XYZ file of N, CA and C in Angstrom:
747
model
N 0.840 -1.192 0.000
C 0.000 0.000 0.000
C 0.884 1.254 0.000
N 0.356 2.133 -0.759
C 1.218 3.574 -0.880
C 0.643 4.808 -0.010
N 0.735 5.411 0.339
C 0.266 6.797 1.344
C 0.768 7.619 0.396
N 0.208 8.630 -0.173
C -0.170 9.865 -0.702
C -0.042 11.134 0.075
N 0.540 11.891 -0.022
C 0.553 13.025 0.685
C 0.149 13.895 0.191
N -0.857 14.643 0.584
C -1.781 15.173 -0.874
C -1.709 16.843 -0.492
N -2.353 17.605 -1.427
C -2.470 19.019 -1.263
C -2.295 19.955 -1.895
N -1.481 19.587 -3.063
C -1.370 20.395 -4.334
C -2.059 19.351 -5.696
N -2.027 20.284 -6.395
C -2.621 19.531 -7.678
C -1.767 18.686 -8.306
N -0.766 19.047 -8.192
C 0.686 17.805 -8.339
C -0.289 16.322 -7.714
N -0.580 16.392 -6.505
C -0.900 14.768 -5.811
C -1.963 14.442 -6.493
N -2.450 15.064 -7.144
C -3.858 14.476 -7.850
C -3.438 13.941 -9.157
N -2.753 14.778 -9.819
C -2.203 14.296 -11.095
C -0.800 13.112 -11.265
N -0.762 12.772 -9.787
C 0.100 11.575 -9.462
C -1.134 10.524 -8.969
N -1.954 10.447 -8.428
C -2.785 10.048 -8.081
C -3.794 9.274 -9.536
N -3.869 10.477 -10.889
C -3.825 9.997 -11.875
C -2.779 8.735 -12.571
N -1.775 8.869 -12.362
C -0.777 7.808 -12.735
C -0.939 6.520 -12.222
N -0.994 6.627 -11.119
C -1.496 5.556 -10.280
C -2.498 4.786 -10.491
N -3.666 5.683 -10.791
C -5.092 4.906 -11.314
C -4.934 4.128 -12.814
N -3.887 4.395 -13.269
C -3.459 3.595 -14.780
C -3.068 2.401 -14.206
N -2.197 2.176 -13.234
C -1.720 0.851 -13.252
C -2.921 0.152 -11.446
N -3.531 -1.079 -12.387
C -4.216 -1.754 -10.983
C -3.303 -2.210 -9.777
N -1.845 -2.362 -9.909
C -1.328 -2.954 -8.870
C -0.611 -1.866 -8.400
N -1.287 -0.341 -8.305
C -0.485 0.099 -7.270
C -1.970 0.947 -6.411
N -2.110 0.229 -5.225
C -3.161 0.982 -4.267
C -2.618 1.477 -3.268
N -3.254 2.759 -3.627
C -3.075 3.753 -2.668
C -4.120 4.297 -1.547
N -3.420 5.491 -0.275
C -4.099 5.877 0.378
C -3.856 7.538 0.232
N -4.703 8.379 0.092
C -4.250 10.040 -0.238
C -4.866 10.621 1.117
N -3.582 11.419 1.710
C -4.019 11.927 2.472
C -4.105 13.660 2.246
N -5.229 14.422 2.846
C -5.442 15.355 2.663
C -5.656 16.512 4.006
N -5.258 17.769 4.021
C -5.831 18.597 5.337
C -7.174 19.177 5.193
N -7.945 19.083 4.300
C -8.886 20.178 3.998
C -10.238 19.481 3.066
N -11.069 19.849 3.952
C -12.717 19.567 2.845
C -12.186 19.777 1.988
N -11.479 20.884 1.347
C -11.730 21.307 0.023
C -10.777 20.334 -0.784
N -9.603 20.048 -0.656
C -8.868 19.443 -0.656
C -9.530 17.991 -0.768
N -10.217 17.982 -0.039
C -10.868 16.369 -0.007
C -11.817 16.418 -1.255
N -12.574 17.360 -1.241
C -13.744 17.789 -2.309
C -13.017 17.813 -3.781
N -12.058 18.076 -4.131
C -11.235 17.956 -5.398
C -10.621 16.489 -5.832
N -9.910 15.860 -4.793
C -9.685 14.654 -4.160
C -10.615 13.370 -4.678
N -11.743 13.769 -4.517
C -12.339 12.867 -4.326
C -13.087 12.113 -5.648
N -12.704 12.836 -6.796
C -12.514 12.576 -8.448
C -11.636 11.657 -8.864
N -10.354 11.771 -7.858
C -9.400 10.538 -8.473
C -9.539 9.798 -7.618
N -10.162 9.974 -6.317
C -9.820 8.575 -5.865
C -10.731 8.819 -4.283
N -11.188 7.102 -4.091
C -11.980 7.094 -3.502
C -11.617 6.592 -2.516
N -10.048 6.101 -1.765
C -9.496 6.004 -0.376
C -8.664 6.834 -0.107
N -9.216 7.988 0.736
C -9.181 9.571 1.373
C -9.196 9.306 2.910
N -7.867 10.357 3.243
C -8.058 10.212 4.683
C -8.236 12.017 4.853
N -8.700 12.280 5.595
C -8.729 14.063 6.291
C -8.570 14.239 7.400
N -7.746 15.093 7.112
C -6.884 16.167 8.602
C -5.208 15.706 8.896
N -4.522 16.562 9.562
C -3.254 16.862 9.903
C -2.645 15.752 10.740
N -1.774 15.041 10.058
C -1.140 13.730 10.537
C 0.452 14.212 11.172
N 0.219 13.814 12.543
C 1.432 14.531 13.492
C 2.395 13.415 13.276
N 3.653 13.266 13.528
C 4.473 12.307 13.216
C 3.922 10.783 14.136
N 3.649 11.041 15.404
C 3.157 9.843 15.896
C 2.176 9.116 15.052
N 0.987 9.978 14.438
C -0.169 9.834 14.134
C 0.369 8.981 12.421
N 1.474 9.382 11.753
C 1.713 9.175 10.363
C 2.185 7.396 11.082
N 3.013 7.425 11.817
C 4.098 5.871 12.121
C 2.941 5.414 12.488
N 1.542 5.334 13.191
C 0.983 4.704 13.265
C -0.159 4.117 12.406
N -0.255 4.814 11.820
C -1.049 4.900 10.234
C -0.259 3.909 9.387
N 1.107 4.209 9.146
C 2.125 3.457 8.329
C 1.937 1.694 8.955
N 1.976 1.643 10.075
C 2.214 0.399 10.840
C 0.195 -0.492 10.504
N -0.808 0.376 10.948
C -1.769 -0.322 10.818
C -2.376 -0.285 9.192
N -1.289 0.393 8.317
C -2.554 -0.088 7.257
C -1.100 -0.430 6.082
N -0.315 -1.145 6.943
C 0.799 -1.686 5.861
C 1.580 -1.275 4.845
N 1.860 0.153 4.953
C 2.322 1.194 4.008
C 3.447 0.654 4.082
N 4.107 0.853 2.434
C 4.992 0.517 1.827
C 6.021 1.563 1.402
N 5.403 2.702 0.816
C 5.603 3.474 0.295
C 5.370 4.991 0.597
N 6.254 6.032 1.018
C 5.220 7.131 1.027
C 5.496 8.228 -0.084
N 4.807 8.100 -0.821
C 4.798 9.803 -2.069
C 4.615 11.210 -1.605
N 5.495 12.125 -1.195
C 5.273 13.353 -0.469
C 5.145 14.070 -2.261
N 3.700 14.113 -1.945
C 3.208 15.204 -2.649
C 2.891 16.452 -2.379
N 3.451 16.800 -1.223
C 2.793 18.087 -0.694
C 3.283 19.460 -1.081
N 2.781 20.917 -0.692
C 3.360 22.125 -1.083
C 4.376 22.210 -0.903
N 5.644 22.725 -1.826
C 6.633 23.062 -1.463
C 7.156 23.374 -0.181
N 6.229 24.597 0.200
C 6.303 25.202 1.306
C 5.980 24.317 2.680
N 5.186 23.252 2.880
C 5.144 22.482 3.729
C 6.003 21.737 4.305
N 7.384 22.332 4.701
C 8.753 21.562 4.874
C 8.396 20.916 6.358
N 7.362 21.406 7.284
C 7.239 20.444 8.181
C 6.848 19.016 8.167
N 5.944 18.809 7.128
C 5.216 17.799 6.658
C 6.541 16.911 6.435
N 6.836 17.911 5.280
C 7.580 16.771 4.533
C 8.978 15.884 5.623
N 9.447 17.024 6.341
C 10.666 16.161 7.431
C 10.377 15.297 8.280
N 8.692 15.476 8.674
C 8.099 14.518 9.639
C 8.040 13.089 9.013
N 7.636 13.003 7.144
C 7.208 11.831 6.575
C 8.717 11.654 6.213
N 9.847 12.070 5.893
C 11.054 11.489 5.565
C 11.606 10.782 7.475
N 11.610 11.120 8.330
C 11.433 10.931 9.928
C 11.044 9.552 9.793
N 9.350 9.404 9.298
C 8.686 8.498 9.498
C 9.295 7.125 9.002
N 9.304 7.973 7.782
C 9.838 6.528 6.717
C 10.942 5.927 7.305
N 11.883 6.767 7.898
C 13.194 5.808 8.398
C 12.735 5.532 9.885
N 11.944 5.469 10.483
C 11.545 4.831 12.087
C 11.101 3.582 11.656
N 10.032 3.827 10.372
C 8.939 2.186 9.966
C 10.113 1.862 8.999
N 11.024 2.285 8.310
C 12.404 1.374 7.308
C 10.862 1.150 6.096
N 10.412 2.074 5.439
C 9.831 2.168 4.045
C 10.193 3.272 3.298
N 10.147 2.883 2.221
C 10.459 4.266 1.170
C 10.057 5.852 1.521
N 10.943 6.182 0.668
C 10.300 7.951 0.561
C 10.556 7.995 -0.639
N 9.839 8.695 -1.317
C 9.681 9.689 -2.630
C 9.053 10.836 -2.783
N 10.053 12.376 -3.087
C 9.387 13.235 -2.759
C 9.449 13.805 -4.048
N 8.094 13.892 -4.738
C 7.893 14.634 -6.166
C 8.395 16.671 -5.589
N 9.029 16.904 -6.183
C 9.291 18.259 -6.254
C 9.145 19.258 -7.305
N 8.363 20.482 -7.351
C 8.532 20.799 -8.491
C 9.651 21.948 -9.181
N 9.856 21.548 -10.201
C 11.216 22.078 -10.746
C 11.381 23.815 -10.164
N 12.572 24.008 -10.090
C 12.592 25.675 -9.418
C 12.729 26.366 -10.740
N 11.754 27.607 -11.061
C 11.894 28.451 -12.070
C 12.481 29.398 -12.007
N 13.291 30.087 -10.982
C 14.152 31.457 -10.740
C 15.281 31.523 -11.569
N 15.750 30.431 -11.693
C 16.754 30.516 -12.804
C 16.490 31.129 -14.202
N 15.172 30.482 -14.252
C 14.438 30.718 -15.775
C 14.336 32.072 -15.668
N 14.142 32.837 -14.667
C 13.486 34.044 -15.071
C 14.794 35.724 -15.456
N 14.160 36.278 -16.496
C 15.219 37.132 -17.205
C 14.619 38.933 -16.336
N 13.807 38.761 -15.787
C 13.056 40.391 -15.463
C 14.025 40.226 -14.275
N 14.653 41.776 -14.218
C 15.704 42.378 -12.974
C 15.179 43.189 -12.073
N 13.861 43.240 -12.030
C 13.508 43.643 -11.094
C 12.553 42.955 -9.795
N 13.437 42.355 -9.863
C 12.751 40.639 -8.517
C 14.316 40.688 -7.400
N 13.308 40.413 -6.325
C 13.900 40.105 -5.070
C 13.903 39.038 -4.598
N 15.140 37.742 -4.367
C 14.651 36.933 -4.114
C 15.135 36.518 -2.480
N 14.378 36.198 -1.484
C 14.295 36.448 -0.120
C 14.418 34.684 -0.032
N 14.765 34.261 1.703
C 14.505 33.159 2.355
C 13.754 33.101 3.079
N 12.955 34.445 3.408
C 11.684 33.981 4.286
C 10.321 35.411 4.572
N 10.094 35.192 5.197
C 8.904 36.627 5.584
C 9.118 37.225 5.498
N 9.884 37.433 6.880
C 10.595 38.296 8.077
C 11.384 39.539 6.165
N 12.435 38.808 5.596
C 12.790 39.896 4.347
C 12.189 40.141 3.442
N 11.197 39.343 3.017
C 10.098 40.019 2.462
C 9.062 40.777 2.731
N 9.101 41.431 3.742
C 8.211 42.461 4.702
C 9.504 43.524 4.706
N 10.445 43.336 4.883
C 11.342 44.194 5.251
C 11.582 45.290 3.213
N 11.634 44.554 2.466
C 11.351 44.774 1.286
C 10.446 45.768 1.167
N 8.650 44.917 1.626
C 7.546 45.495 1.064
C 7.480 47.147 1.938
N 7.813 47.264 3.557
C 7.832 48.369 3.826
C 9.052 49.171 3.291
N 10.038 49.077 2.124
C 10.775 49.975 2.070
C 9.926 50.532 0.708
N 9.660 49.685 -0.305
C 9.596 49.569 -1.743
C 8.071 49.621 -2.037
N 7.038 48.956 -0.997
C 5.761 49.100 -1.590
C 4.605 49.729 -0.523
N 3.606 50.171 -1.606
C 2.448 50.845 -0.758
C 1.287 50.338 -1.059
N 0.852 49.838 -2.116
C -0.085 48.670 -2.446
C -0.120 47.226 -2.265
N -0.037 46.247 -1.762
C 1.282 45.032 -2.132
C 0.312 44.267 -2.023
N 0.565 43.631 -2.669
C 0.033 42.065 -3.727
C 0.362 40.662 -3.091
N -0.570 40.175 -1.728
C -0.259 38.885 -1.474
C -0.743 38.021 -1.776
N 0.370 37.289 -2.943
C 0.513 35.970 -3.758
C 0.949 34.678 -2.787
N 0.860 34.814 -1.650
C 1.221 33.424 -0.988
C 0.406 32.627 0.046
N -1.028 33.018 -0.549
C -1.741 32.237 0.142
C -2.577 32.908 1.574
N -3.621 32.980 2.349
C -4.236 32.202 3.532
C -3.378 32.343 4.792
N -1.762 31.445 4.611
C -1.854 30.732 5.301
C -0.920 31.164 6.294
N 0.022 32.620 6.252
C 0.706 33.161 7.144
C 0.352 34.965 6.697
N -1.006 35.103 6.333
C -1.288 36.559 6.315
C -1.174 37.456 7.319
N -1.210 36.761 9.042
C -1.155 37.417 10.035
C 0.192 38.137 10.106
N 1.259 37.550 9.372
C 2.785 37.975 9.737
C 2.417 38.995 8.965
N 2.042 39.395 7.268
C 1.803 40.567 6.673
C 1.479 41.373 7.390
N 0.209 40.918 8.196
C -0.281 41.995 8.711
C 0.515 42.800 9.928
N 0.919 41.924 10.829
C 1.460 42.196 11.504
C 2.906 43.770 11.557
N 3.754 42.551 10.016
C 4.974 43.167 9.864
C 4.877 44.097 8.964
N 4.268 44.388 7.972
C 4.088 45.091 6.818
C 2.416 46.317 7.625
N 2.858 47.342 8.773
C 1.680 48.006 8.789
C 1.443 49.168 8.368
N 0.309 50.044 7.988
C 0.471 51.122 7.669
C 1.003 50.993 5.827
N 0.284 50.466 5.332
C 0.449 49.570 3.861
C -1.018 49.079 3.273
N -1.581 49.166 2.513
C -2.264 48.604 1.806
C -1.911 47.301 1.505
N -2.623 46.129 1.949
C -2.744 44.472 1.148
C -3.615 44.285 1.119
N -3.524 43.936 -0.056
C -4.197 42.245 -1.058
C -4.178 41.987 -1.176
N -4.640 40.277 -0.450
C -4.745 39.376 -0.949
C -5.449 38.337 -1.328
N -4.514 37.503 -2.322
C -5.674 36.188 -3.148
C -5.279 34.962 -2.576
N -6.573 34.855 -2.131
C -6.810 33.604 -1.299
C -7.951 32.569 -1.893
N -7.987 31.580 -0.892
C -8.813 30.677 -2.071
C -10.440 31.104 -1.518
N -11.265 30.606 -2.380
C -12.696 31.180 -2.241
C -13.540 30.841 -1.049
N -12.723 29.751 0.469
C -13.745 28.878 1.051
C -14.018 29.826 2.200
N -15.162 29.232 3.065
C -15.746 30.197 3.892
C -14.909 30.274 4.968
N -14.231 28.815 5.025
C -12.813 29.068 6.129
C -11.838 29.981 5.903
N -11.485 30.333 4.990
C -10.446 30.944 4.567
C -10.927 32.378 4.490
N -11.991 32.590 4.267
C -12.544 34.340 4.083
C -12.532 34.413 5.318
N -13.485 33.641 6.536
C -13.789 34.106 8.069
C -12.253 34.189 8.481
N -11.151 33.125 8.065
C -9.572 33.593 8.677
C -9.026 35.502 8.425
N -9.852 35.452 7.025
C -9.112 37.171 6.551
C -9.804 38.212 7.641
N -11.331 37.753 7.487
C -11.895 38.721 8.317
C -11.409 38.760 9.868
N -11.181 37.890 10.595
C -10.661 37.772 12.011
C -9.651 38.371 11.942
N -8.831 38.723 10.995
C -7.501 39.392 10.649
C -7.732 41.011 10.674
N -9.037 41.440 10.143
C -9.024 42.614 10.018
C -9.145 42.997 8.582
N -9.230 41.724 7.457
C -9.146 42.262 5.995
C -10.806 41.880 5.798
N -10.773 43.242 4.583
C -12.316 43.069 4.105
C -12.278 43.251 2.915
N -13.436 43.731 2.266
C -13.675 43.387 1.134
C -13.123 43.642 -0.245
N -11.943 44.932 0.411
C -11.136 45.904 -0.409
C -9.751 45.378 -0.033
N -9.749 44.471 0.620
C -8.254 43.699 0.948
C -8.141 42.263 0.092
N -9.393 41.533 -0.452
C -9.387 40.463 -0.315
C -10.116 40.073 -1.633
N -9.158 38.701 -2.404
C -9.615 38.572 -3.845
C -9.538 37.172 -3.323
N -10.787 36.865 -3.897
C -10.911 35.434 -3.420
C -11.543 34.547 -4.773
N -10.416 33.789 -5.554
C -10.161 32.725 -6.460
C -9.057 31.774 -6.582
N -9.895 30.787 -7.464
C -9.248 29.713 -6.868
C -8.322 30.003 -8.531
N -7.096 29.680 -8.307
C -6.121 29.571 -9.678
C -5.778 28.312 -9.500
N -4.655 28.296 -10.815
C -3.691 29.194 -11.191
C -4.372 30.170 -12.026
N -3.540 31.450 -11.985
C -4.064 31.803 -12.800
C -2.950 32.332 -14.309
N -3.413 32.802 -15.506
C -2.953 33.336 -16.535
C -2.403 34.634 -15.920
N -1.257 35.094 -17.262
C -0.377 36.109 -17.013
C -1.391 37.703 -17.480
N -1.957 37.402 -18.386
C -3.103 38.571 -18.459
C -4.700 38.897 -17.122
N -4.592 37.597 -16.828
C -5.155 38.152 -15.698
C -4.661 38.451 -14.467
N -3.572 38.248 -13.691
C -2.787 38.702 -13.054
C -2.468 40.230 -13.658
N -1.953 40.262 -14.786
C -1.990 41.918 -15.172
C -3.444 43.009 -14.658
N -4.489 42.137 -15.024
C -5.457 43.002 -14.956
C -5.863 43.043 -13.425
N -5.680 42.407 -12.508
C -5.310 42.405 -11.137
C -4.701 43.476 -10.501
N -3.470 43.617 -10.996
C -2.330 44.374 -10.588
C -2.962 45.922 -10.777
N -3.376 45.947 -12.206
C -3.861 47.015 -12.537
C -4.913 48.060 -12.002
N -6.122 46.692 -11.872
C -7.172 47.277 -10.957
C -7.263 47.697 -9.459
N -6.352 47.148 -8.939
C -5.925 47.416 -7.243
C -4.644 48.071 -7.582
N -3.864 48.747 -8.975
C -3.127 49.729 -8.346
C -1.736 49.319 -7.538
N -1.314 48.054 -7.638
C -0.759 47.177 -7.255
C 0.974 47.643 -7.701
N 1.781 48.006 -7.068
C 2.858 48.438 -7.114
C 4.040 47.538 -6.148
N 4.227 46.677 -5.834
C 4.641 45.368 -5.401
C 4.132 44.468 -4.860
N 4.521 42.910 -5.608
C 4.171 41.900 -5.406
C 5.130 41.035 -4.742
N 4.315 40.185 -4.079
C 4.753 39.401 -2.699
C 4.747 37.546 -3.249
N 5.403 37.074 -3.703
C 4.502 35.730 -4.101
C 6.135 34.490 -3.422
N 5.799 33.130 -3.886
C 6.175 32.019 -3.323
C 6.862 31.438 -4.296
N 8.064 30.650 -4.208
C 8.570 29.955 -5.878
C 7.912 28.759 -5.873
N 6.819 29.050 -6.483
C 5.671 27.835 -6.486
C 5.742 26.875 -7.544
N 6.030 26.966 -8.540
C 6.756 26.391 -9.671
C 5.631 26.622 -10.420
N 5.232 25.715 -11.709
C 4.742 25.716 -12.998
C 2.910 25.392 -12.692
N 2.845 24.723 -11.908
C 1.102 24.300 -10.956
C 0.956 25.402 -10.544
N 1.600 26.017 -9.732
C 1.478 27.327 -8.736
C 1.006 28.292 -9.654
N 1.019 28.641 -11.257
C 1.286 29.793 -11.912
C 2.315 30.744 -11.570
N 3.557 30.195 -11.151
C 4.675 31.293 -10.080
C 5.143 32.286 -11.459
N 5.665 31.676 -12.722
C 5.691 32.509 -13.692
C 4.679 33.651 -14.347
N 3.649 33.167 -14.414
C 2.290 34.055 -14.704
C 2.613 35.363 -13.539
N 2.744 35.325 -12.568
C 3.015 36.321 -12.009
C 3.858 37.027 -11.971
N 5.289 36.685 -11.966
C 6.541 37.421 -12.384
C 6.407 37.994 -13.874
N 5.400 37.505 -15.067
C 5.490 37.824 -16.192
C 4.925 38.952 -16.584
N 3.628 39.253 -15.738
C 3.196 40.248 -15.332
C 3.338 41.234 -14.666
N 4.325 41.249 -13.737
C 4.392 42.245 -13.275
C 5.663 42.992 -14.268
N 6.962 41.815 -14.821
C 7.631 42.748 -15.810
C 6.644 43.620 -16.714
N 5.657 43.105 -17.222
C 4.357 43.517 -18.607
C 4.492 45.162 -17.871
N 4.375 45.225 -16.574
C 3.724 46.438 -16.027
C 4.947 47.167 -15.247
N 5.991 46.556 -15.571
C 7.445 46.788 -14.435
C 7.050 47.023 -12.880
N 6.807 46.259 -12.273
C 5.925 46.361 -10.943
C 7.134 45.347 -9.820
N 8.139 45.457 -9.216
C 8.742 45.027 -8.390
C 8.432 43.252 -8.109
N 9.394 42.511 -7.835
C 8.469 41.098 -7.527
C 9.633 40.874 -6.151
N 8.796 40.609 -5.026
C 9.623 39.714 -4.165
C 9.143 38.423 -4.136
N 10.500 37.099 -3.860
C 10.246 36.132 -4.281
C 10.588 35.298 -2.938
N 9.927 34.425 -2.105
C 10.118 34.413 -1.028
C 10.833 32.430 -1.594
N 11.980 31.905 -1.576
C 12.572 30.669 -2.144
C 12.176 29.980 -1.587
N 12.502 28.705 -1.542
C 11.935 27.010 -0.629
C 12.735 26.987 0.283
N 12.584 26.041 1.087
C 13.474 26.357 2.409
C 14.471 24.641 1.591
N 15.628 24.387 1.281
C 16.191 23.502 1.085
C 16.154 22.298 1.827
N 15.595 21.255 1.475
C 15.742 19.555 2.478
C 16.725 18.661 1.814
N 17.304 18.099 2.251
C 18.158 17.091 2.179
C 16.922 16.223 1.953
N 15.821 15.698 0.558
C 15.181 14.324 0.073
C 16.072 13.251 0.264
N 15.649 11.920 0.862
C 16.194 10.730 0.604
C 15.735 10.136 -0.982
N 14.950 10.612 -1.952
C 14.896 10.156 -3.180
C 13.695 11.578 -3.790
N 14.281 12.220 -5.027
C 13.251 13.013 -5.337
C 13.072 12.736 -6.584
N 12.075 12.928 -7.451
C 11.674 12.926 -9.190
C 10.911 14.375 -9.456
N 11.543 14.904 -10.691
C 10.803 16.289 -10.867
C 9.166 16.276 -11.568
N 9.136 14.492 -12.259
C 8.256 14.213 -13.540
C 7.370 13.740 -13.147
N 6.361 14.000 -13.064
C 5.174 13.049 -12.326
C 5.146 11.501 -13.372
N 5.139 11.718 -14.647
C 5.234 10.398 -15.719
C 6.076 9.322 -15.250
N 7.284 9.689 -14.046
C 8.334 9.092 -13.758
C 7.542 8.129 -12.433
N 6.339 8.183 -11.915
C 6.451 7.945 -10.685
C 5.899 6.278 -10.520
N 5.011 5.850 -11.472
C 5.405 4.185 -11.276
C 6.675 3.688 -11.453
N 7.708 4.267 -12.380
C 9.000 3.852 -12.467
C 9.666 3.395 -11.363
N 9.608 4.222 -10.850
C 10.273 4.190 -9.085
C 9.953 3.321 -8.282
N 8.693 3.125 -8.626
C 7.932 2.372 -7.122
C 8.165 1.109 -7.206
């Protein structure tokens, strides 16, 4: 049996691969209804909610996992050290799909590329007065916090959890764009445009993420980009190709 680590659209479209061949069954795990609600198209053995390292080794042990596929967000480096942890306590595989880093690719000179918040706040209060948060939901309180006396916006995903999180924050209706992407480089332009948007804040999310669509746009409009990088892990086995991933197993 394989465990799935689910949460980006990457795990679904591995999750696709999987459903091609009958002899590889899996289990996908997910944090989120919504997540589950998307989920639940490719595949119909779903687990939900936040698996603590005890909670993963014991999961691994009662349902005979073999294998674990860390499909998760880049940005989820806790996840992922807990399931590389795991794998060597239970002695089963790891495979961590990653997606390729595009910063290299990119030719616009007017990008900042940061290792964490803390300098990308330090950025947005020197350089911006509108600012454009491209990274999600899921640490807006530090924006708010560190970046005050500033205009933000941000795009978050459309669920009622996630709007009641903005509002408890203090953001309303003129703070807050709520769709689900990726999205295109012309609509990100017309984004930028309509909120007036004079630096952007985003994640090196790779090619799923739309991380380019956004840097492409803001060169279109010469609009500043800070780029907040991955935090680096030492993988015990990674593949960039999702096509690659029965190979492995």
């Amino acid at each position: 049996m394989i465990l799935v680590l689910g949460g980006t659209s990457d795990s679904l479209a591995i999750c696709d691969e999987l459903n091609k061949d009958v002899n590889k069954s899996y289990i996908l795990s997910v944090t989120t209804e919504y997540g589950k609600d998307l989920a639940s198209i490719y595949s119909k053995n779903i687990i939900l909610g936040k698996l603590t390292k005890d909670d993963m080794v014991a999961f691994i042990k009662e349902n005979n996992i073999e294998t674990i596929i860390d499909a998760t967000h880049p940005y989820a480096v806790e996840v992922s050290k807990n399931a590389i942890e795991c794998s060597k306590i239970t002695n089963i595989d790891y495979i961590r799909y990653e997606r390729k880093s595009l910063i290299e690719d990119i030719t616009y000179k007017n990008i900042f590329v940061v290792d964490d918040i803390d300098e990308a706040c330090e950025i947005a209060n020197e350089k911006g007065n509108t600012i454009f948060i491209g990274t999600g939901s899921k640490n807006l309180n530090q924006y708010i916090e560190k970046v005050p006396n500033k205009k933000l916006i941000a795009r978050v995903l459309p669920t009622s959890e996630v709007l009641i999180s903005c509002e408890k924050l203090g953001l309303n209706g003129d703070n807050i764009i709520a769709m689900k992407g990726p999205f295109s480089q012309c609509l990100n332009e017309e984004t930028y445009k309509q909120y007036k948007i004079d630096l952007v804040i985003t994640k090196e999310s790779g090619v799923a993420g739309g991380f380019l669509e956004k840097v492409l746009a803001c060169e279109k409009l010469n609009i500043p980009v800070v780029i907040i990088r991955r935090e680096k892990i030492n993988y015990p086995s990674v593949i960039h190709d999702i096509k690659q991933i029965t190979l492995v197993l």
